[in-house]
Coordinates of C-alpha atoms in Angstrom, one line a residue:
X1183 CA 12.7 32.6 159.2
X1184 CA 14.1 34.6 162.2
X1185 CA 15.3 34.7 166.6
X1186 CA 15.4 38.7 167.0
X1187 CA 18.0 39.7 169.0
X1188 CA 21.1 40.7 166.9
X1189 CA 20.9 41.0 162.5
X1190 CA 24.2 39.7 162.8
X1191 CA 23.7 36.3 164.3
X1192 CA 21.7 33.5 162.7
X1193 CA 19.4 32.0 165.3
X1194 CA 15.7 31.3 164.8
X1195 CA 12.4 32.7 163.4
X1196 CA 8.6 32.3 164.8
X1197 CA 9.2 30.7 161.2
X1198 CA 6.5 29.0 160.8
X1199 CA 5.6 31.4 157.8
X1200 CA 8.2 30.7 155.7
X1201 CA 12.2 31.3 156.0
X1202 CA 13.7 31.8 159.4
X1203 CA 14.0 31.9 162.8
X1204 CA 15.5 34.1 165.3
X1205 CA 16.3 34.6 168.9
X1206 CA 13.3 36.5 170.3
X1207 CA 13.5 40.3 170.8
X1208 CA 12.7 43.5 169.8
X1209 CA 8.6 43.3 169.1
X1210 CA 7.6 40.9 166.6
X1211 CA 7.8 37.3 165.1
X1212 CA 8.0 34.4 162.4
X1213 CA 5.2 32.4 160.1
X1214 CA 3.4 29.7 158.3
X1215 CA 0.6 30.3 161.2
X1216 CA -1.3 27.7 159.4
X1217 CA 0.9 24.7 160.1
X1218 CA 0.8 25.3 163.9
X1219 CA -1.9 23.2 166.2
X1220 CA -2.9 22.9 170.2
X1221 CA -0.2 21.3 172.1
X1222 CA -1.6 18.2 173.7
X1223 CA -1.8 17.7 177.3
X1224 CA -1.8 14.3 177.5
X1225 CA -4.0 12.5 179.7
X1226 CA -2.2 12.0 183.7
X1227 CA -1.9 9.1 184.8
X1228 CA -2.4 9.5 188.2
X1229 CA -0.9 6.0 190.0
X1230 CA 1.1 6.3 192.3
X1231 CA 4.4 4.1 191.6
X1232 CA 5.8 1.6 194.7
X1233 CA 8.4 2.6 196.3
X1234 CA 8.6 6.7 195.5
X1235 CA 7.0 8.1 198.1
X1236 CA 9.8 9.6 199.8
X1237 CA 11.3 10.9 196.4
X1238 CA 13.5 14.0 196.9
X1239 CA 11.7 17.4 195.7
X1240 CA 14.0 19.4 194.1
X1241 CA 13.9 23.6 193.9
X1242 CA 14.8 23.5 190.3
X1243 CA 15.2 21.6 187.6
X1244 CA 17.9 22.0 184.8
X1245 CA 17.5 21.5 180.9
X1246 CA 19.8 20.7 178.9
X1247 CA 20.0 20.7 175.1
X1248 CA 21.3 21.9 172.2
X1249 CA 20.7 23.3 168.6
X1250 CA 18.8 27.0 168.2
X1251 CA 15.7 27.0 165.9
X1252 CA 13.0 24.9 164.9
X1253 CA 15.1 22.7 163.0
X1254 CA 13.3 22.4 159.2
X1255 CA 15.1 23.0 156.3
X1256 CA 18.7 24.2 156.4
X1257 CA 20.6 25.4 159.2
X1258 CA 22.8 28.2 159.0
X1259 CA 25.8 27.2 160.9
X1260 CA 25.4 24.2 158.9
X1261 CA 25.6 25.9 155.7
X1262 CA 28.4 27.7 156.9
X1263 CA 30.4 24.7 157.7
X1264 CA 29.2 22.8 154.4
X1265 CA 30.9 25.8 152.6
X1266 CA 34.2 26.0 154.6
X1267 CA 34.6 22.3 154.1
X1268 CA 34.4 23.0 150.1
X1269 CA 31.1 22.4 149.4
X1270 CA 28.8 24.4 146.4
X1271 CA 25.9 26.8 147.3
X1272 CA 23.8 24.0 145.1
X1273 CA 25.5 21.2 147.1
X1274 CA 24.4 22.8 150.5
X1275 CA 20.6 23.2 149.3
X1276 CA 20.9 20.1 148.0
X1277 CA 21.7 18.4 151.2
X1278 CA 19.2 20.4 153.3
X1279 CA 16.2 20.8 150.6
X1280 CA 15.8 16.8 149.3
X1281 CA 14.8 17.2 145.9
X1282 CA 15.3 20.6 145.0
X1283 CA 16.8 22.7 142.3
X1284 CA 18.0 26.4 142.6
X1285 CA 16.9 27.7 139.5
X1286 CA 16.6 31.6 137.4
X1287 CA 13.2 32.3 137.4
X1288 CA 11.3 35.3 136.4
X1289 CA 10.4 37.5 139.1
X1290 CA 8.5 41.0 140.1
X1291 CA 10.9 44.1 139.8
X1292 CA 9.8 45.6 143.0
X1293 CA 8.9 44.4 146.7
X1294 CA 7.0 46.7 149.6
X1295 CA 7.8 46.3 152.9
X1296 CA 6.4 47.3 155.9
X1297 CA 8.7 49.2 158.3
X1298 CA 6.2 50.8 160.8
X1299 CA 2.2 49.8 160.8
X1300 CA 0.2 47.7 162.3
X1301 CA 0.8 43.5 162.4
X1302 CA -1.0 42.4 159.0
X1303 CA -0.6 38.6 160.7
X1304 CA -2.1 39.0 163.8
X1305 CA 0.4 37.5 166.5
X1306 CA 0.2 39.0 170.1
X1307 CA 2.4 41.5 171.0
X1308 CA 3.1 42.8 166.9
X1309 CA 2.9 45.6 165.3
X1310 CA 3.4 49.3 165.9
X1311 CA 0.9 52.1 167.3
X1312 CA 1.1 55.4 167.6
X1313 CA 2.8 58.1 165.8
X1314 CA 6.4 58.0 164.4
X1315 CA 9.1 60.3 162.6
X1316 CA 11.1 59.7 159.4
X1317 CA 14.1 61.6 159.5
X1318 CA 16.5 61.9 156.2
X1319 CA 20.1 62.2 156.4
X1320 CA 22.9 63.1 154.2
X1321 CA 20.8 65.0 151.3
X1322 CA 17.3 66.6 150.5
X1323 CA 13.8 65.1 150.7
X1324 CA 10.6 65.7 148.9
X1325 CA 7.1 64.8 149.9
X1326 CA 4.6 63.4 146.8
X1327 CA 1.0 63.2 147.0
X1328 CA 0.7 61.8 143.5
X1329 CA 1.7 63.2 140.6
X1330 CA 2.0 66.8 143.0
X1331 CA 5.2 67.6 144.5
X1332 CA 3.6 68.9 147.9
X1333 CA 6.8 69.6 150.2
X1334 CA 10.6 69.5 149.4
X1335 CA 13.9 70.0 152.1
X1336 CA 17.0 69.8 153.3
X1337 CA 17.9 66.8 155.3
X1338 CA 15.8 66.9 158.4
X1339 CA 12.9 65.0 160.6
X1340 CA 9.5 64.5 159.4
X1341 CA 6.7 63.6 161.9
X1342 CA 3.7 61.3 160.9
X1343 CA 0.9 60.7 162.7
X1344 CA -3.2 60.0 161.9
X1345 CA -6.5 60.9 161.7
X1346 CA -10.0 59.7 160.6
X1347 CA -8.0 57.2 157.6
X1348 CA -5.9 60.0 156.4
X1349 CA -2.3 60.3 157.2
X1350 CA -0.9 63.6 158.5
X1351 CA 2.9 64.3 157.7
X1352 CA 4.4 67.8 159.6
X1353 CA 7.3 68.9 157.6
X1354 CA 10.4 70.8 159.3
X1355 CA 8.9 73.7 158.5
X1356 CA 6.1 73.6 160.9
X1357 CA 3.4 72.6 157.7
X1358 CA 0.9 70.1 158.3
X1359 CA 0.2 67.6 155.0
X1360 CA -3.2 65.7 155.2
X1361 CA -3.7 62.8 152.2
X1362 CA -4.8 59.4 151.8
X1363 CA -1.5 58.4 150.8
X1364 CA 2.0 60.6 150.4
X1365 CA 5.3 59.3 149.2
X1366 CA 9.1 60.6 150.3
X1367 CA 11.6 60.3 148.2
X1368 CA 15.1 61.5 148.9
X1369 CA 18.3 62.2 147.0
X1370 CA 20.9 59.9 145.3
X1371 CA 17.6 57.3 144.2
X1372 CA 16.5 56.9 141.0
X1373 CA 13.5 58.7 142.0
X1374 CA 14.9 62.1 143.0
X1375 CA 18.3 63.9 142.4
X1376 CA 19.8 60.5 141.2
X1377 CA 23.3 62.3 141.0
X1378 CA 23.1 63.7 144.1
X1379 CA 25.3 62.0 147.3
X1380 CA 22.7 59.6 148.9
X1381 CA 21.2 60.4 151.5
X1382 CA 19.3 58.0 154.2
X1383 CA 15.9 57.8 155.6
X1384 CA 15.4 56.2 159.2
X1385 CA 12.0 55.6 160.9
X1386 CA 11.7 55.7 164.5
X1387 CA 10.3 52.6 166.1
X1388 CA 11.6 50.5 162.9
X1389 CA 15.3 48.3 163.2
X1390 CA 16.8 49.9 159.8
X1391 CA 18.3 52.5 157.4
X1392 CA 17.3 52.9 153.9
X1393 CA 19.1 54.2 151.7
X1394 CA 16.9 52.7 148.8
X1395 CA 13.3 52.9 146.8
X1396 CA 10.6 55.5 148.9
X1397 CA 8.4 55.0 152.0
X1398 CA 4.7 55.0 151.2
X1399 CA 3.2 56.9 154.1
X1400 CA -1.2 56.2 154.9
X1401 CA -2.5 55.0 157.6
X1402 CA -4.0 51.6 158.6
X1403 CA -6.4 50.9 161.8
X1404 CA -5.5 54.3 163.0
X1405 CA -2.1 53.8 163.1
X1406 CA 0.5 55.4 160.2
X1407 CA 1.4 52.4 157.7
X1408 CA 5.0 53.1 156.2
X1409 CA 6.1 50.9 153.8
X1410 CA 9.4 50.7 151.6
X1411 CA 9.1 50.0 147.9
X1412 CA 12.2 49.2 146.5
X1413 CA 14.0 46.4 144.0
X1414 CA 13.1 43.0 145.0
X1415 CA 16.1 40.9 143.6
X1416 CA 18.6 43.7 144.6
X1417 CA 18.2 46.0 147.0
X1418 CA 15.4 44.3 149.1
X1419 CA 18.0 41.3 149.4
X1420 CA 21.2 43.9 150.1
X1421 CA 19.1 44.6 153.4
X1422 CA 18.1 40.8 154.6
X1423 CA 19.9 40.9 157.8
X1424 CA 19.5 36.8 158.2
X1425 CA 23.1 35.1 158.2
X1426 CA 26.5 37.0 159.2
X1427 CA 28.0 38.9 155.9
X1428 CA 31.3 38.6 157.8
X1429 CA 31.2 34.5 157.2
X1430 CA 32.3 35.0 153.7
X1431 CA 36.1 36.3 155.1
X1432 CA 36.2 33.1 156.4
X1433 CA 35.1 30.4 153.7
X1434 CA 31.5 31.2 154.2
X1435 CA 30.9 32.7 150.7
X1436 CA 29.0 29.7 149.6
X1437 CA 26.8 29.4 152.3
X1438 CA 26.2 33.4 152.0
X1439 CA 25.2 32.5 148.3
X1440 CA 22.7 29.7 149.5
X1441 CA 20.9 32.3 152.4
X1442 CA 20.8 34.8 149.0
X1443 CA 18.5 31.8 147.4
X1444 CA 16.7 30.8 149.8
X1445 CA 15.9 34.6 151.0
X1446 CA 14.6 34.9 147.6
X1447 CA 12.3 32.2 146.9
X1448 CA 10.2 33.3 150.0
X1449 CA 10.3 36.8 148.8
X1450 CA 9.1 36.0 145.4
X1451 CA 6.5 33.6 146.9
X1452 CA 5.5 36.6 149.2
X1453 CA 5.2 39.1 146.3
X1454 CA 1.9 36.9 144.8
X1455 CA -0.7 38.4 146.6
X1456 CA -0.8 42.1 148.8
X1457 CA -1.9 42.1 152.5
X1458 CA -4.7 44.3 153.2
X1459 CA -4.0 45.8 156.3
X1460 CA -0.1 47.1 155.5
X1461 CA -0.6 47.1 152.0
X1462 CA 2.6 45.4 152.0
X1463 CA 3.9 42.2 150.8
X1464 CA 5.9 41.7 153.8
X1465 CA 7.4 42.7 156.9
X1466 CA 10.6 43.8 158.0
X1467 CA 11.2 41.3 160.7
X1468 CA 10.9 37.2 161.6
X1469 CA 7.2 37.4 160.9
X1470 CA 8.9 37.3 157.2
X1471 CA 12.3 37.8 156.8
X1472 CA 14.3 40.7 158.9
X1473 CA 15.0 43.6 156.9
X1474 CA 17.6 46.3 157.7
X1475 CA 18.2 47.8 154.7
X1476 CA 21.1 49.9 154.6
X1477 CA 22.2 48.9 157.9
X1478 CA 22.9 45.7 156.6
X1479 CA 24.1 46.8 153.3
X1480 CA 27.0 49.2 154.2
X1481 CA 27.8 47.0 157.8
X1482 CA 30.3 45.0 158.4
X1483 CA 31.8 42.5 155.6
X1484 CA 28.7 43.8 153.6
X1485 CA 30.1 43.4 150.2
X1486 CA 30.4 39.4 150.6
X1487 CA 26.7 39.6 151.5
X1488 CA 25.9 42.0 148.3
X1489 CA 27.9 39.6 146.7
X1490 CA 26.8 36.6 147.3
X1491 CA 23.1 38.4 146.4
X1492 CA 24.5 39.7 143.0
X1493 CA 25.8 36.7 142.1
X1494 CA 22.4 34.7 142.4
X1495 CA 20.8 37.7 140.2
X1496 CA 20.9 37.9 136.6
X1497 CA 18.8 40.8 135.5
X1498 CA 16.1 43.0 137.7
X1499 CA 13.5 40.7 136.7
X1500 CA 15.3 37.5 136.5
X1501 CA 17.4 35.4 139.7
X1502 CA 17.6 32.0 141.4
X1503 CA 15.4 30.9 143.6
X1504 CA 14.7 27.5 145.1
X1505 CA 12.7 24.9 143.1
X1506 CA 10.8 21.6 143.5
X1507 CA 9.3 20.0 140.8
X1508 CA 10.1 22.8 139.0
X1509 CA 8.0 26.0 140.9
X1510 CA 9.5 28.1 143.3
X1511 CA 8.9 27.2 147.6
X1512 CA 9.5 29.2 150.4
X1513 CA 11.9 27.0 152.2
X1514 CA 12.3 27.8 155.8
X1515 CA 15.7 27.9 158.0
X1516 CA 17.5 28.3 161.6
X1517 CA 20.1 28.6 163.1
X1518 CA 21.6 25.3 164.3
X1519 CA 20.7 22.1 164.3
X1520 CA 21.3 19.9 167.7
X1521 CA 22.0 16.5 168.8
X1522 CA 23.3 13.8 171.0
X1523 CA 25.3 11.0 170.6
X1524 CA 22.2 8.3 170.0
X1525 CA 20.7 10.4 167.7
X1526 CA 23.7 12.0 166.1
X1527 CA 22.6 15.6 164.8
X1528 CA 20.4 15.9 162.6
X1529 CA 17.4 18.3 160.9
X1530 CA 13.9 17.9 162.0
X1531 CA 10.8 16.8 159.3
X1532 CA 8.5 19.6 158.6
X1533 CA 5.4 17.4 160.1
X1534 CA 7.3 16.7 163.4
X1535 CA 7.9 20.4 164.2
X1536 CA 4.4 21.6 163.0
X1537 CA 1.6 19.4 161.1
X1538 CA 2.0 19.8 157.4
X1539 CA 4.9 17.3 155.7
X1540 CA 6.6 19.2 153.2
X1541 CA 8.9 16.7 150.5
X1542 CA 11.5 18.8 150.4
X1543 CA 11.9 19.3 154.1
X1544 CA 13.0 16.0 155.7
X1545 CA 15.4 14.9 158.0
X1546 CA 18.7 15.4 157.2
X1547 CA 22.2 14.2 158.9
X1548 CA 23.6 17.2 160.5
X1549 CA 27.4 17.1 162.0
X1550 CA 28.0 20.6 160.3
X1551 CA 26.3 22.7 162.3
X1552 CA 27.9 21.1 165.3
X1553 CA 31.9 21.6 164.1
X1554 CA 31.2 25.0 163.1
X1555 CA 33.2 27.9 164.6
X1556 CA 31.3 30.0 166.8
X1557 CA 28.4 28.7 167.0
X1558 CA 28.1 28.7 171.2
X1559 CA 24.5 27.0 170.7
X1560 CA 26.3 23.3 170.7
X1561 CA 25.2 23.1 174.1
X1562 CA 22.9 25.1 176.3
X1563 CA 20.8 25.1 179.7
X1564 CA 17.8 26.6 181.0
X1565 CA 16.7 26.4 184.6
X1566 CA 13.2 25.4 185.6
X1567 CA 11.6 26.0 189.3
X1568 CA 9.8 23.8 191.3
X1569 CA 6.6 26.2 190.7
X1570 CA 7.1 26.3 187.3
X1571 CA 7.1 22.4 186.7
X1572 CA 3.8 22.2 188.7
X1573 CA 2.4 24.4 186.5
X1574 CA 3.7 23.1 183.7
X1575 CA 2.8 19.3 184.7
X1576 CA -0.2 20.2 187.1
X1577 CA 1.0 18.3 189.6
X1578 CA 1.6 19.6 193.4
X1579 CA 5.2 18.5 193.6
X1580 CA 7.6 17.1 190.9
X1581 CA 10.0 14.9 191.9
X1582 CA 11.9 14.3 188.2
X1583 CA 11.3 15.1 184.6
X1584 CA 12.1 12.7 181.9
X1585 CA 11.6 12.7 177.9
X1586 CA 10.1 9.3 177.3
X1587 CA 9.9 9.8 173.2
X1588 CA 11.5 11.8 170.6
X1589 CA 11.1 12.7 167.1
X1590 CA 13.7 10.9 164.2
X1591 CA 15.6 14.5 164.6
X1592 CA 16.2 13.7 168.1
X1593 CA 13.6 16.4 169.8
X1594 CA 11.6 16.1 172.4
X1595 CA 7.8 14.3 171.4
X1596 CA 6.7 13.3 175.2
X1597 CA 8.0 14.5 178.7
X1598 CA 6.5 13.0 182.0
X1599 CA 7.0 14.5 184.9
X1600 CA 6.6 12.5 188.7
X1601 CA 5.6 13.0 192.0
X1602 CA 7.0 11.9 195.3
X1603 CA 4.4 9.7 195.5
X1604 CA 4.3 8.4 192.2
X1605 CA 1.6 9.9 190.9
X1606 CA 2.9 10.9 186.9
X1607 CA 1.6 13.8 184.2
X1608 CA 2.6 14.5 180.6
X1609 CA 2.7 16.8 177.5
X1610 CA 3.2 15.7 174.4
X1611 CA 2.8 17.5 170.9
X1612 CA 5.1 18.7 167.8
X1613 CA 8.5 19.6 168.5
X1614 CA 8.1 23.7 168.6
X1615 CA 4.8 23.3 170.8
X1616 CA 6.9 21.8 173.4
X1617 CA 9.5 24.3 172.9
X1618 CA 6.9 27.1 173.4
X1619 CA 5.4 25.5 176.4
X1620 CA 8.2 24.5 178.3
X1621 CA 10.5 27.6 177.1
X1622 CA 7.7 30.1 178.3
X1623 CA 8.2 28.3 181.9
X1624 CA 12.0 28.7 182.3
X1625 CA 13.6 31.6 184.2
X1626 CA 14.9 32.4 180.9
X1627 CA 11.6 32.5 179.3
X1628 CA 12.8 30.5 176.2
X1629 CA 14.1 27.5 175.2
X1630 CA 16.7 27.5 172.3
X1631 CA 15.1 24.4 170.7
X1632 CA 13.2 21.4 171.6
X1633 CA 16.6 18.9 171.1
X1634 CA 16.7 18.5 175.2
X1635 CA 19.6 16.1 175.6
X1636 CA 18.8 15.8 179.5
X1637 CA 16.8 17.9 182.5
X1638 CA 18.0 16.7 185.7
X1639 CA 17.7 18.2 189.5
X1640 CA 19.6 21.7 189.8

């Protein structure tokens, strides 16, 4: 919901999907494709202005802003301030979600996510290809092919590969399996040697551990699917790697309970209806939510974060999840809001960063996410070159860049660039369109947000 360069900070998601958003990184991104539309280029006006003709042309321009994320629903370093500050896990979705109730709702026992497999949403640059290995660490391993027990080992590496729609699993021992669809299980689950010591199963190419539930190994547009089936309310939420676990040594335990909520509800939403193509319900990174599994189970300050999920859980079946008018919604997050002082800081209306309004997701005061400690996106800067801004503006030379209209969050609507001569362009659009089109034209290749406080000659 998000941002994908380290589990351990919050920062955004392509979230557009559903929960969060991330910095970008390793090979994938965030949802709710549906609510995104074309930016607008609007219309140049191409009259040249007295008395600019001799305007200054500089190399480079600077931008700079503040906040990281799209800005709807609640931010993270928010949260985390709302709950050193004393404030409730219900008082923080409260504040962030207008209208809404966390609630215990019943729920599906199990959730399968994909860990290696080929993007079931479609984005650019998604997805896996090519063959993998499993490798199982810390115990023994056997291989399933439906009711038939077809391999069984000691810890060791598994290699998994395709052909013609079957998948083709080489065991340590040099022997070649060829199904539809095979399991592995490994020791210490409930599914074999459940008193054993636990062992772990890693997939290379994938970001996480698992210590829990089984891989389901087939294959999927000629590439092997592997997806990990394990306890939705528990285990699935141990590994959500969205929010710091460490926060809750340092008053964050309320806002660790809120990210356990919220991380819910989407999963729940998620678990209504299978995807084809990874015969998943979701994936293991900000597409959905990002999923480490045991890495972010057993890592640092991990049992305030299994906490924090345990306490939101009452039975297998049975947890809270975020309500409005009394049915669960996938309520997306970010990392930080941002700000100036004429706008103060605030959250950003659904509609403004996307298209669709959502009730519950309106524009909220925000000085939280500003006084919180360590958050180093309170102020940021991104260079822009001369070539860049021509491209961006289609104009020959730009002289200045100026945002001429901005949301009730503060972010950028409108930003018109101008010529030496006068002569002016623009692009306008929702909030995260001109954070994609401008942040693709920096040096940096990203912007952290579309709050741009000022972008001046550099």
């Amino acid at each position: 919901m998000s941002t994908r360069a380290d589990a351990e900070r919050p920062v955004p998601s392509p979230a557009s999907r559903g929960g969060r958003e991330r910095q970008p990184g390793r090979r994938r991104r965030h949802r709710w494709r549906h609510l995104f539309l074309p930016l607008v280029l609007a219309a140049a006006s191409l009259v040249a202005a007295p008395g600019t003709a001799s305007a200054a042309v500089p190399d480079r321009f600077v931008i700079e802003g503040s906040g990281f994320g799209h800005g709807v629903g609640m931010p993270q370093y928010g949260a985390y301030e709302m709950s050193r500050r004393g404030h409730s896990a219900a008082g923080i979705l409260a504040h962030y979600y207008q209208g809404t109730v966390a609630k215990r709702v019943n729920t599906k026992a199990l959730i399968d996510v994909q860990v290696y497999g080929p993007d079931p949403y479609s984005y650019a640059s998604y997805g896996d290809s090519g063959a993998t290995r499993v490798t199982v660490r810390g115990g023994g391993w056997r291989l399933r092919a439906g009711e038939r027990t077809v391999a069984f080992g000691p810890a060791g590496t598994l290699n998994v590969s395709t052909a013609k729609g079957d998948v083709l699993v080489r065991t340590p021992d040099g022997v070649l399996h060829r199904h539809d669809q095979l399991v592995l299980q490994w020791a210490g689950t409930p599914y074999y040697k459940p008193g054993a010591s636990p062992a772990t199963a890693s997939v290379k190419g994938a970001h996480g551990s698992y210590r829990s539930g089984r891989l389901l190994l087939s294959a999927s547009e000629g590439v092997p699917n592997i997806v990990n089936r394990l306890r939705l309310n528990t285990d699935y939420l141990y590994g959500v790697a969205e929010m710091p676990s460490s926060w809750g040594s340092a008053g964050g335990q309320q806002a660790l309970r809120a990210q356990a909520v919220v991380a819910r509800s989407y999963a729940v939403l998620e678990t209504g209806q299978r995807k084809a193509v990874c015969r998943c319900h979701v994936v293991d990174d900000i597409r959905d939510q990002q999923f480490s599994g045991w890495k972010k189970a057993s890592g640092d300050g991990s049992t305030y974060w299994r906490k924090a999920v345990s306490s939101t859980a009452r039975t297998l079946t049975r947890a809270s999840v975020l309500t409005y008018g009394g049915r669960p919604v996938a309520a997306h997050y970010y990392s930080s809001s941002g700000g100036s002082s004429r706008y103060g800081w605030r959250s950003a209306r659904s509609e403004d960063v996307w298209s669709s309004a959502v009730p519950y997701e309106r524009s909220e005061t925000d000085p939280y996410s500003k006084a919180a400690p360590g958050n180093g996106m309170v102020r940021w800067e991104r260079a822009l070159s001369q070539a860049r801004a021509q491209q961006l503006f289609g104009l020959d030379r730009v002289a200045s860049i100026r945002v001429t209209d901005r949301y009730s969050s503060g972010q950028v609507k409108r930003l018109v660039a101008t010529s030496p001569s006068g002569a002016t362009r623009s692009i306008s659009g929702k909030a995260d369109q001109i954070r994609s089109r401008v942040g693709v034209k920096t040096s940096a290749g990203n912007v952290p947000s579309s709050w741009f406080t000022s972008i001046r000659p550099g």
